[in-house]
Coordinates of C-alpha atoms in Angstrom, one line a residue:
M34 CA 7.2 -3.7 -47.1
S35 CA 7.2 -3.2 -43.4
A36 CA 4.1 -5.5 -43.0
N37 CA 5.8 -8.2 -45.0
T38 CA 8.9 -7.8 -42.9
S39 CA 7.0 -8.0 -39.6
Q40 CA 5.2 -11.1 -40.8
S41 CA 8.5 -12.7 -41.8
L42 CA 9.9 -12.1 -38.4
K43 CA 7.0 -13.7 -36.5
P44 CA 7.9 -17.4 -37.3
S45 CA 11.5 -16.8 -36.2
E46 CA 10.8 -15.1 -32.9
P47 CA 10.2 -18.4 -30.9
E48 CA 13.4 -19.8 -32.4
K49 CA 15.4 -16.8 -31.3
A50 CA 13.9 -16.9 -27.8
G51 CA 14.6 -20.6 -27.5
A52 CA 18.1 -20.2 -28.8
S53 CA 18.9 -17.8 -26.0
I54 CA 19.1 -20.7 -23.5
A55 CA 19.3 -23.8 -25.7
H56 CA 21.6 -25.0 -28.4
H57 CA 19.0 -27.5 -29.4
R58 CA 15.5 -26.9 -28.1
I59 CA 13.9 -30.4 -28.5
G60 CA 17.1 -32.0 -27.2
L61 CA 17.0 -29.9 -24.1
V62 CA 13.3 -30.7 -23.5
C63 CA 14.2 -34.4 -23.8
C64 CA 17.0 -34.0 -21.3
L65 CA 14.8 -32.2 -18.8
M66 CA 12.2 -34.9 -19.0
T67 CA 14.9 -37.5 -18.4
C68 CA 15.8 -35.6 -15.2
V69 CA 12.2 -35.4 -14.0
S70 CA 11.6 -39.1 -14.7
L71 CA 14.8 -40.0 -12.8
H72 CA 13.5 -38.2 -9.7
T73 CA 9.9 -39.4 -9.9
I74 CA 10.7 -43.1 -10.7
D75 CA 13.2 -43.3 -7.8
A76 CA 10.4 -42.2 -5.5
T77 CA 8.4 -45.3 -6.3
I78 CA 10.7 -47.9 -7.9
V79 CA 12.1 -49.1 -4.5
N80 CA 8.7 -49.8 -3.0
V81 CA 8.4 -53.3 -4.6
A82 CA 11.9 -54.1 -3.5
L83 CA 11.4 -53.1 0.2
P84 CA 10.8 -56.7 1.5
M85 CA 14.0 -57.9 -0.3
M86 CA 16.0 -54.9 1.1
Q87 CA 14.6 -55.6 4.6
G88 CA 16.3 -59.0 4.6
S89 CA 19.6 -57.9 3.0
L90 CA 20.0 -54.9 5.3
Q91 CA 18.7 -56.8 8.4
A92 CA 16.1 -54.1 9.1
T93 CA 12.8 -54.3 10.9
F94 CA 9.5 -53.5 9.1
E95 CA 9.5 -50.0 10.6
Q96 CA 13.2 -49.3 9.8
I97 CA 12.9 -50.3 6.1
S98 CA 10.2 -47.6 5.6
W99 CA 12.9 -45.0 6.3
V100 CA 14.4 -45.7 2.9
V101 CA 11.3 -44.0 1.5
T102 CA 10.8 -41.3 4.1
T103 CA 14.4 -40.1 4.1
Y104 CA 14.3 -39.6 0.3
I105 CA 11.1 -37.6 0.5
L106 CA 12.1 -35.5 3.4
A107 CA 15.5 -34.6 2.0
S108 CA 14.0 -33.6 -1.3
V109 CA 11.2 -31.5 0.1
V110 CA 13.1 -29.7 2.8
L111 CA 15.7 -28.5 0.3
T112 CA 13.2 -27.5 -2.4
P113 CA 12.8 -23.9 -1.0
L114 CA 16.5 -23.3 -1.5
V115 CA 16.4 -23.9 -5.2
G116 CA 15.6 -20.3 -6.2
W117 CA 18.5 -19.0 -4.1
A118 CA 20.9 -21.7 -5.4
S119 CA 20.0 -21.2 -9.0
S120 CA 20.4 -17.4 -8.8
R121 CA 23.9 -18.0 -7.3
F122 CA 25.2 -20.8 -9.4
G123 CA 23.1 -20.6 -12.6
V124 CA 20.5 -23.1 -13.8
K125 CA 22.7 -25.2 -16.1
R126 CA 25.5 -25.6 -13.5
L127 CA 23.0 -26.5 -10.7
L128 CA 21.2 -29.0 -13.0
I129 CA 24.4 -30.8 -14.0
I130 CA 25.7 -30.9 -10.4
S131 CA 22.4 -32.2 -9.1
V132 CA 22.1 -34.9 -11.7
S133 CA 25.7 -35.9 -11.2
I134 CA 25.3 -36.2 -7.4
F135 CA 22.0 -38.0 -7.8
T136 CA 23.6 -40.6 -10.1
L137 CA 26.5 -41.1 -7.7
S138 CA 24.2 -41.4 -4.7
S139 CA 22.2 -44.0 -6.7
V140 CA 25.3 -46.1 -7.1
L141 CA 26.0 -45.7 -3.3
C142 CA 22.5 -46.9 -2.6
G143 CA 23.2 -50.1 -4.7
L144 CA 26.5 -50.7 -2.9
A145 CA 25.1 -50.2 0.6
I146 CA 25.5 -53.2 2.9
T147 CA 24.0 -51.7 6.1
L148 CA 20.8 -49.8 6.8
E149 CA 22.8 -46.7 8.0
A150 CA 24.7 -46.6 4.7
M151 CA 21.5 -46.9 2.7
L152 CA 19.8 -44.1 4.6
A153 CA 22.8 -41.8 4.2
A154 CA 22.9 -42.5 0.4
R155 CA 19.1 -42.1 0.1
T156 CA 19.3 -38.7 2.0
L157 CA 22.0 -37.5 -0.5
Q158 CA 19.9 -38.8 -3.4
G159 CA 16.8 -37.0 -2.2
A160 CA 18.7 -33.8 -1.5
S161 CA 20.4 -33.8 -5.0
G162 CA 17.0 -34.5 -6.6
A163 CA 15.3 -31.5 -5.0
P164 CA 16.3 -29.0 -7.7
L165 CA 15.4 -31.2 -10.7
I166 CA 11.7 -30.6 -10.9
P167 CA 11.7 -26.8 -10.0
L168 CA 14.5 -26.1 -12.5
A169 CA 12.8 -28.2 -15.2
I170 CA 9.6 -26.2 -14.8
A171 CA 11.5 -22.9 -14.9
T172 CA 13.5 -23.9 -18.0
L173 CA 10.4 -25.1 -19.8
N174 CA 8.7 -21.9 -19.0
R175 CA 11.6 -19.9 -20.4
L176 CA 11.5 -22.1 -23.6
S177 CA 7.8 -21.2 -24.0
D178 CA 7.2 -18.3 -26.3
T179 CA 3.4 -18.7 -26.7
K180 CA 0.5 -19.9 -24.6
E181 CA 0.3 -23.0 -26.9
D182 CA 4.0 -23.7 -26.3
R183 CA 3.6 -23.5 -22.6
A184 CA 0.6 -25.8 -22.5
K185 CA 2.5 -28.3 -24.7
F186 CA 5.6 -28.2 -22.4
M187 CA 3.5 -28.4 -19.3
A188 CA 1.8 -31.5 -20.7
L189 CA 5.2 -33.0 -21.3
F190 CA 6.1 -32.2 -17.8
G191 CA 3.0 -33.9 -16.5
L192 CA 3.8 -36.9 -18.6
G193 CA 7.3 -37.0 -16.9
T194 CA 5.8 -36.9 -13.4
M195 CA 3.4 -39.7 -14.3
V196 CA 6.2 -42.0 -15.4
G197 CA 7.1 -42.7 -11.7
P198 CA 3.6 -43.9 -10.4
V199 CA 2.9 -45.9 -13.7
L200 CA 6.3 -47.5 -14.5
G201 CA 8.1 -47.3 -11.2
P202 CA 6.5 -50.3 -9.4
S203 CA 6.5 -52.7 -12.5
L204 CA 10.0 -51.7 -13.5
G205 CA 11.2 -52.2 -9.9
G206 CA 9.5 -55.6 -9.7
Y207 CA 11.0 -56.7 -13.1
I208 CA 14.5 -55.6 -12.2
T209 CA 14.4 -57.2 -8.7
D210 CA 12.9 -60.4 -10.2
I211 CA 15.6 -61.0 -12.9
S212 CA 18.6 -59.8 -10.9
S213 CA 18.8 -58.1 -7.5
W214 CA 17.2 -55.1 -5.7
R215 CA 20.6 -53.4 -6.0
W216 CA 20.0 -53.0 -9.7
V217 CA 17.0 -50.8 -9.0
F218 CA 19.6 -48.2 -8.1
F219 CA 22.4 -49.2 -10.5
I220 CA 20.0 -48.7 -13.5
N221 CA 20.2 -44.9 -12.9
L222 CA 24.0 -44.8 -13.8
P223 CA 23.7 -44.9 -17.6
V224 CA 20.6 -42.7 -17.6
G225 CA 22.2 -40.1 -15.3
I226 CA 25.4 -40.1 -17.4
L227 CA 23.4 -39.5 -20.6
A228 CA 21.4 -36.8 -18.9
V229 CA 24.5 -34.9 -17.8
I230 CA 26.1 -35.2 -21.3
G231 CA 22.8 -34.1 -22.9
L232 CA 22.4 -31.1 -20.6
G233 CA 26.0 -30.0 -21.3
A234 CA 25.4 -30.3 -25.1
T235 CA 22.0 -28.8 -25.4
M236 CA 21.7 -26.0 -22.7
K237 CA 23.5 -22.7 -22.8
A238 CA 25.1 -21.3 -19.6
G239 CA 23.9 -18.0 -18.2
M240 CA 20.2 -18.7 -17.4
R241 CA 19.4 -17.8 -13.8
I242 CA 16.2 -17.7 -11.8
P243 CA 15.9 -14.4 -9.8
G244 CA 16.0 -15.4 -6.1
H245 CA 15.2 -13.4 -3.1
K246 CA 17.5 -13.2 0.0
L247 CA 17.5 -16.4 2.0
N248 CA 16.2 -16.3 5.5
I249 CA 18.7 -18.7 6.8
I250 CA 17.3 -18.8 10.4
G251 CA 13.8 -19.5 9.2
F252 CA 15.0 -22.2 6.9
L253 CA 17.2 -24.0 9.6
T254 CA 14.6 -23.8 12.3
L255 CA 11.9 -25.2 10.0
A256 CA 14.3 -28.0 8.9
V257 CA 15.0 -28.9 12.5
V258 CA 11.2 -29.0 13.3
I259 CA 10.5 -31.3 10.4
G260 CA 13.5 -33.5 10.9
T261 CA 13.1 -34.1 14.6
F262 CA 9.4 -34.6 14.4
Q263 CA 9.9 -37.2 11.7
L264 CA 12.6 -38.9 13.8
A265 CA 10.1 -39.0 16.7
L266 CA 7.5 -40.6 14.5
D267 CA 9.9 -43.1 12.9
R268 CA 11.4 -44.3 16.2
G269 CA 8.5 -43.8 18.6
E270 CA 7.1 -47.3 18.2
S271 CA 10.4 -49.1 18.7
E272 CA 11.3 -46.9 21.7
D273 CA 7.9 -47.1 23.4
W274 CA 7.1 -43.5 22.7
F275 CA 7.1 -41.2 25.8
E276 CA 8.7 -43.9 27.9
S277 CA 11.9 -43.1 26.1
Y278 CA 14.0 -40.0 26.9
E279 CA 15.1 -40.0 23.2
I280 CA 11.6 -39.5 21.9
I281 CA 10.9 -36.8 24.6
A282 CA 14.1 -35.0 23.5
Y283 CA 13.0 -35.1 19.8
F284 CA 9.6 -33.5 20.7
L285 CA 11.2 -30.9 22.9
I286 CA 13.7 -29.9 20.2
A287 CA 10.9 -29.8 17.6
A288 CA 8.8 -27.6 19.9
S289 CA 11.7 -25.2 20.7
A290 CA 12.6 -24.9 17.0
L291 CA 9.0 -24.3 16.1
W292 CA 8.9 -21.5 18.7
M293 CA 12.0 -19.9 17.2
F294 CA 10.6 -20.2 13.7
I295 CA 7.4 -18.5 14.7
I296 CA 9.3 -15.7 16.4
N297 CA 11.5 -15.3 13.4
S298 CA 8.5 -15.2 11.1
K299 CA 6.9 -12.4 13.1
L300 CA 10.1 -10.3 13.5
S301 CA 11.8 -10.8 10.2
P302 CA 11.1 -8.3 7.4
Q303 CA 11.2 -11.2 5.0
P304 CA 10.0 -14.4 6.7
F305 CA 10.8 -17.8 5.2
L306 CA 7.1 -18.6 4.8
P307 CA 5.0 -15.4 4.0
P308 CA 2.2 -15.1 6.6
E309 CA -0.2 -13.8 3.9
L310 CA -0.4 -17.3 2.5
F311 CA -1.8 -18.7 5.7
R312 CA -4.5 -16.1 5.8
N313 CA -5.8 -17.3 2.4
R314 CA -8.6 -19.9 3.0
N315 CA -8.4 -21.6 -0.3
F316 CA -4.6 -22.0 0.0
M317 CA -5.0 -23.6 3.4
L318 CA -7.7 -25.9 2.2
G319 CA -5.5 -26.8 -0.8
M320 CA -2.6 -27.7 1.5
F321 CA -4.9 -29.9 3.5
L322 CA -6.1 -31.6 0.3
I323 CA -2.5 -32.2 -0.9
L324 CA -1.6 -33.6 2.6
V325 CA -4.4 -36.1 2.4
T326 CA -3.9 -36.9 -1.3
A327 CA -0.1 -37.3 -1.2
G328 CA -0.3 -39.3 2.0
N329 CA -3.1 -41.6 0.7
M330 CA -1.1 -42.3 -2.5
T331 CA 2.3 -42.9 -0.9
V332 CA 1.0 -45.0 2.0
A333 CA -1.1 -47.2 -0.4
V334 CA 1.9 -47.9 -2.5
V335 CA 4.2 -48.6 0.4
L336 CA 1.8 -50.8 2.3
Q337 CA 0.9 -53.2 -0.6
P338 CA 4.3 -54.7 -1.5
P339 CA 5.1 -56.2 2.0
M340 CA 1.5 -57.3 2.4
M341 CA 1.3 -59.0 -1.0
Q342 CA 4.8 -60.6 -0.8
N343 CA 4.9 -61.6 2.9
L344 CA 1.2 -62.5 3.6
M345 CA -0.3 -63.4 0.2
G346 CA 2.6 -65.1 -1.4
Y347 CA 2.9 -63.0 -4.6
G348 CA 6.2 -62.7 -6.4
V349 CA 8.1 -59.5 -6.8
L350 CA 7.2 -59.1 -10.5
D351 CA 3.5 -59.9 -9.9
T352 CA 3.5 -57.3 -7.1
G353 CA 5.0 -54.6 -9.4
V354 CA 2.5 -55.3 -12.2
L355 CA -0.5 -55.2 -9.8
L356 CA 0.8 -51.9 -8.3
M357 CA 1.0 -50.4 -11.8
W358 CA -2.8 -50.1 -12.1
R359 CA -3.1 -47.4 -9.5
G360 CA -0.6 -45.3 -11.6
V361 CA -2.7 -45.9 -14.7
G362 CA -5.8 -44.6 -12.8
M363 CA -3.8 -41.6 -11.7
M364 CA -2.7 -40.8 -15.2
L365 CA -6.3 -40.9 -16.4
G366 CA -7.5 -38.7 -13.5
M367 CA -4.7 -36.1 -14.1
L368 CA -5.5 -36.0 -17.9
L369 CA -9.3 -35.6 -17.5
A370 CA -9.4 -33.2 -14.5
P371 CA -8.3 -30.1 -16.5
R372 CA -10.9 -30.7 -19.1
L373 CA -13.6 -31.4 -16.6
S374 CA -12.7 -28.2 -14.7
K375 CA -14.0 -26.2 -17.6
L376 CA -17.4 -27.8 -17.4
I377 CA -18.0 -28.7 -13.7
N378 CA -17.9 -26.6 -10.5
L379 CA -14.6 -26.9 -8.5
R380 CA -16.4 -28.1 -5.4
I381 CA -18.2 -30.8 -7.3
L382 CA -15.0 -32.0 -8.9
I383 CA -13.3 -32.3 -5.5
G384 CA -16.3 -34.2 -4.2
I385 CA -16.1 -36.6 -7.2
G386 CA -12.4 -37.1 -6.7
G387 CA -13.0 -37.9 -3.0
I388 CA -15.8 -40.4 -3.9
F389 CA -13.4 -42.2 -6.3
M390 CA -10.7 -42.3 -3.6
V391 CA -13.2 -43.7 -1.0
G392 CA -14.6 -46.3 -3.4
G393 CA -11.1 -47.4 -4.5
I394 CA -9.8 -47.9 -1.0
Y395 CA -13.0 -49.4 0.6
P396 CA -12.5 -53.0 -0.7
F397 CA -9.0 -53.1 0.9
I398 CA -10.6 -52.9 4.3
F399 CA -11.8 -56.5 3.8
L400 CA -8.7 -58.1 2.3
T401 CA -7.7 -61.5 3.4
A402 CA -4.5 -63.6 2.7
E403 CA -6.5 -65.4 0.0
T404 CA -7.7 -62.3 -1.9
P405 CA -7.4 -63.0 -5.7
A406 CA -5.4 -60.7 -8.0
P407 CA -8.3 -59.0 -9.7
L408 CA -9.5 -57.5 -6.4
L409 CA -6.0 -56.2 -5.9
S410 CA -5.8 -54.5 -9.3
I411 CA -9.3 -53.2 -10.2
P412 CA -10.1 -51.1 -7.0
P413 CA -6.7 -49.3 -7.2
I414 CA -7.6 -48.0 -10.7
F415 CA -10.6 -46.1 -9.2
H416 CA -8.4 -45.1 -6.2
G417 CA -5.7 -43.8 -8.6
F418 CA -8.3 -42.0 -10.7
G419 CA -9.5 -40.1 -7.6
L420 CA -5.9 -39.4 -6.6
G421 CA -5.1 -38.0 -10.0
M422 CA -8.1 -35.7 -10.0
M423 CA -7.3 -34.5 -6.4
F424 CA -3.7 -33.7 -7.3
V425 CA -5.0 -31.4 -10.0
M426 CA -7.8 -30.0 -7.9
A427 CA -5.6 -29.4 -4.8
S428 CA -3.2 -27.4 -7.0
T429 CA -6.1 -25.5 -8.6
T430 CA -7.7 -24.7 -5.2
A431 CA -4.4 -23.6 -3.6
Y432 CA -3.4 -21.2 -6.4
A433 CA -6.8 -19.9 -7.5
T434 CA -6.8 -16.9 -5.2
I435 CA -3.1 -16.4 -4.6
P436 CA -1.7 -13.0 -5.8
H437 CA 0.9 -13.2 -8.6
H438 CA 3.8 -11.9 -6.4
L439 CA 3.3 -14.8 -3.9
Q440 CA 3.1 -17.6 -6.5
V441 CA 6.8 -18.6 -6.1
D442 CA 6.5 -18.8 -2.3
A443 CA 3.2 -20.6 -2.6
S444 CA 4.8 -23.2 -4.8
S445 CA 7.6 -23.9 -2.2
V446 CA 5.1 -24.1 0.7
F447 CA 2.8 -26.3 -1.4
S448 CA 5.6 -28.7 -2.3
L449 CA 6.8 -28.7 1.4
F450 CA 3.4 -29.7 2.7
R451 CA 3.1 -32.4 0.0
G452 CA 6.3 -34.0 1.2
I453 CA 5.4 -33.7 4.8
G454 CA 2.1 -35.4 4.1
Q455 CA 3.9 -38.3 2.4
S456 CA 6.6 -38.8 5.1
I457 CA 4.4 -38.4 8.1
S458 CA 1.6 -40.6 6.7
I459 CA 4.1 -43.4 6.1
S460 CA 5.6 -43.2 9.6
V461 CA 2.1 -43.1 11.3
V462 CA 0.7 -46.0 9.3
I463 CA 3.8 -48.2 9.5
S464 CA 3.9 -47.7 13.3
M465 CA 0.1 -48.5 13.4
V466 CA 0.6 -51.7 11.4
S467 CA 3.5 -52.8 13.6
R468 CA 1.6 -52.1 16.9
Y469 CA -1.7 -53.6 15.8
T470 CA 0.1 -56.8 14.6
Q471 CA 1.3 -57.3 18.1
I472 CA -2.1 -56.5 19.7
N473 CA -4.0 -58.7 17.2
H474 CA -1.5 -61.6 17.8
A475 CA -2.1 -61.5 21.5
E476 CA -5.9 -61.4 21.1
L477 CA -5.9 -64.2 18.6
V478 CA -3.7 -66.4 20.8
E479 CA -6.2 -66.0 23.6
R480 CA -8.8 -67.6 21.3
L481 CA -6.6 -70.5 20.3
I482 CA -8.2 -73.5 22.0
P483 CA -7.6 -77.2 21.4
Y484 CA -10.9 -77.6 19.5
R485 CA -9.6 -75.4 16.7
S486 CA -8.1 -77.4 13.9
I487 CA -4.8 -75.5 13.6
A488 CA -4.0 -76.0 17.2
A489 CA -5.6 -79.4 18.1
S490 CA -2.6 -81.6 17.3
A491 CA 0.0 -79.4 19.0
I492 CA -2.0 -78.9 22.2
A493 CA -3.6 -82.3 22.5
L494 CA -0.3 -84.2 22.1
P495 CA 2.3 -81.9 23.8
G496 CA 4.8 -84.8 24.4
E497 CA 4.9 -86.0 20.8
A498 CA 7.8 -85.1 18.4
G499 CA 5.6 -83.4 15.9
A500 CA 3.7 -81.2 18.5
Q501 CA 6.4 -78.5 18.5
K502 CA 6.4 -78.3 14.8
S503 CA 2.6 -78.1 14.8
L504 CA 2.6 -75.4 17.4
A505 CA 5.2 -73.3 15.4
L506 CA 2.9 -73.7 12.3
S507 CA -0.1 -72.6 14.3
N508 CA 1.9 -69.5 15.5
L509 CA 2.8 -68.7 11.9
I510 CA -0.8 -68.8 10.9
V511 CA -1.9 -66.6 13.8
Q512 CA 1.0 -64.1 13.0
R513 CA -0.2 -63.9 9.4
E514 CA -3.8 -63.3 10.3
A515 CA -2.8 -60.7 12.9
A516 CA -0.7 -58.8 10.4
M517 CA -3.6 -59.0 7.8
I518 CA -6.0 -57.5 10.3
A519 CA -3.4 -54.7 11.1
Y520 CA -3.3 -53.9 7.3
N521 CA -7.1 -53.8 7.3
N522 CA -7.0 -51.3 10.1
A523 CA -4.5 -49.2 8.2
Y524 CA -6.7 -49.1 5.2
I525 CA -9.6 -48.0 7.4
L526 CA -7.4 -45.0 8.3
L527 CA -6.8 -44.2 4.6
F528 CA -10.6 -44.6 4.1
I529 CA -11.4 -42.0 6.8
A530 CA -8.8 -39.6 5.3
A531 CA -10.4 -40.0 1.9
L532 CA -13.8 -39.2 3.4
S533 CA -12.4 -35.9 4.8
V534 CA -11.8 -34.8 1.2
I535 CA -15.5 -34.9 0.5
V536 CA -16.2 -32.8 3.6
I537 CA -13.6 -30.2 2.7
A538 CA -15.2 -29.7 -0.7
F539 CA -18.1 -27.8 0.9
F540 CA -15.7 -25.2 2.4
I541 CA -13.9 -24.4 -0.9
K542 CA -14.3 -20.8 -2.1
Q543 CA -15.2 -21.0 -5.8
P544 CA -12.9 -18.7 -7.8
K545 CA -14.5 -16.0 -9.9
E546 CA -13.2 -17.6 -13.1
N547 CA -11.9 -21.1 -13.5
M548 CA -8.2 -21.5 -14.1
E549 CA -6.9 -24.3 -16.2
P550 CA -4.5 -26.2 -13.9
S551 CA -1.9 -26.6 -16.6
E552 CA -1.9 -22.9 -17.2
A553 CA -2.1 -21.9 -13.6
H554 CA 0.6 -24.2 -12.2
P555 CA 2.1 -27.5 -13.2
V556 CA 0.8 -30.5 -11.4
E557 CA 3.2 -32.9 -9.8
A558 CA 2.1 -36.3 -8.4

C-alpha cells in the first residue's frame, strides 16, 4: 500500500513544485523566453539600421556606434545588482517592472530626434534589460524538478539567446526596408505588452533570489571606472586623445576610481568582486576567451552594415540577410559544442573553435568594394561556428574549477567582462576605422597623378566646366577606397585576436572530469 502510494506521488511532485511559482508552467516558460528574446534581439536588430540612423540623427560614424555601446554597458554594469534587487522586490515584480520600462524605453528610442535623446533612451533600455536574462535563468532553474527538466529548460534558454544573432539582423533589415528604422524599436511595444500581461497571469508572487549585502562603494567605483574609460575611448578620436583636457580628465577619474575600488576590495570584509576568483587560472583564461569572443562577434556585426551599405552599395534588406549567416553558424557551434565536449579534450576544442574563427575572418582582410555576396555570406558561417563553440568553451573553462559557493559571483564577473569586451572592442575598432580612413585618404591622394584615369580629365583640364565635377568624383572614389582599406585593417585586428584564442588553448588546465556546459552554466551569446 505504501509502495503504491509513493509511486502514485512521484508523477505529481514536479507539478506541485512548478505550481509553487507558476499558475501555468508552460505559459510562464513562453513568457520568460519572450523576455530573453526581447533583450537579445534588441542587441543586434539595430546594427543594420545604423547607417540610416546616422543620417536621421546627424551623427558621425563614431557617434552612431554609441547607440550599441550604451545599451551593452548599461545592461552589463547593472547585472551584478540583480540578485540584490530580486531579494528586495521579488522576482515577479522586478520582471514586470523591467519589461515595462524596457518597452517604454523602446518607444522613446523610436521617437528620438536627436543623438542625445537616442543615447539616453538606449541607456534606459539597456539598464531595464539587465535583469531579464539572470531572472529568466533563476526562474527556469526553480521550475526544474529533475536533471532532465533542467537540461530541457536550459536548451530553451539557449534557443532564446540565439534568436538575437540569427533573426536580429534580417528582421532589422526587413523592417527598415519596408518602413523606417524607427519601427525597429516600435515593434517591441506589442511584444512587451504581451510579455507583461503573460507574466502577471502565469507567475505567482513571492519568489525571491537570496541576495548578499551589496557593497555599494565597490559597485559605484567600478561603474565609474567602466563608464569614464568607455567615454575616453568613444570620444578620444574626435577630441585628438591626450591633446584634449576632457580625455585626460576621463582617464584621471578612471584611474582614481580604480584605485578606490582596489582599496575597497582589500579592506572590505565582503568585496564587490571576490579576490579568490582572480586567483583561479582557468577562470582568468575563461574571461580572456569571452573578452575576445564577445568582442569578435560584436565588432564583426557592427562593422559590416556600414561597409556593405555605404561602400558596396547593398540595400538594407540584403545586408540583414547576409548578416544572418553568422548567426546560423553560431547556432550550430553552440548546439554541437556540448556534445563534442564529451568526446574531445577541452584544449583541443578551444583550438578548433579558434581555427574556425581565424578561417572565417581571414577572407575579410582582402575585401574590396566589388566583393560578391557569396564571399560575404559563406566565411561568416565558419566564423560564427567558431564563435558559437567559443562561447560554450569559454563558459566551460571559466566555471570548471570554481567552487560552488562562488558560482553566483563568478557569473556576475563573467557577464561583466563579456560586456566590457563588446563595448571596448567596438570603440577601439570604430576609432581605428575612422583614423585609418583619414590616413589612407591622404596617402592615396599623394599617388593621384594626371596619368591615372580617374584624375586625368580633372587635372589636365582645370579650367573646363566639367573639371570640378570630375575632381569631386575622383575624391569620392579615393574616399571609398581609403575607407575600404581601413575596414581591411580592422579585420586584421580581429584576425590577430582570433589567433590569440589558439595560443590560450595551450594554457588551459584540463578539469578532472568534463562538465556539460548546459548542466554547469547556461551559455549566453
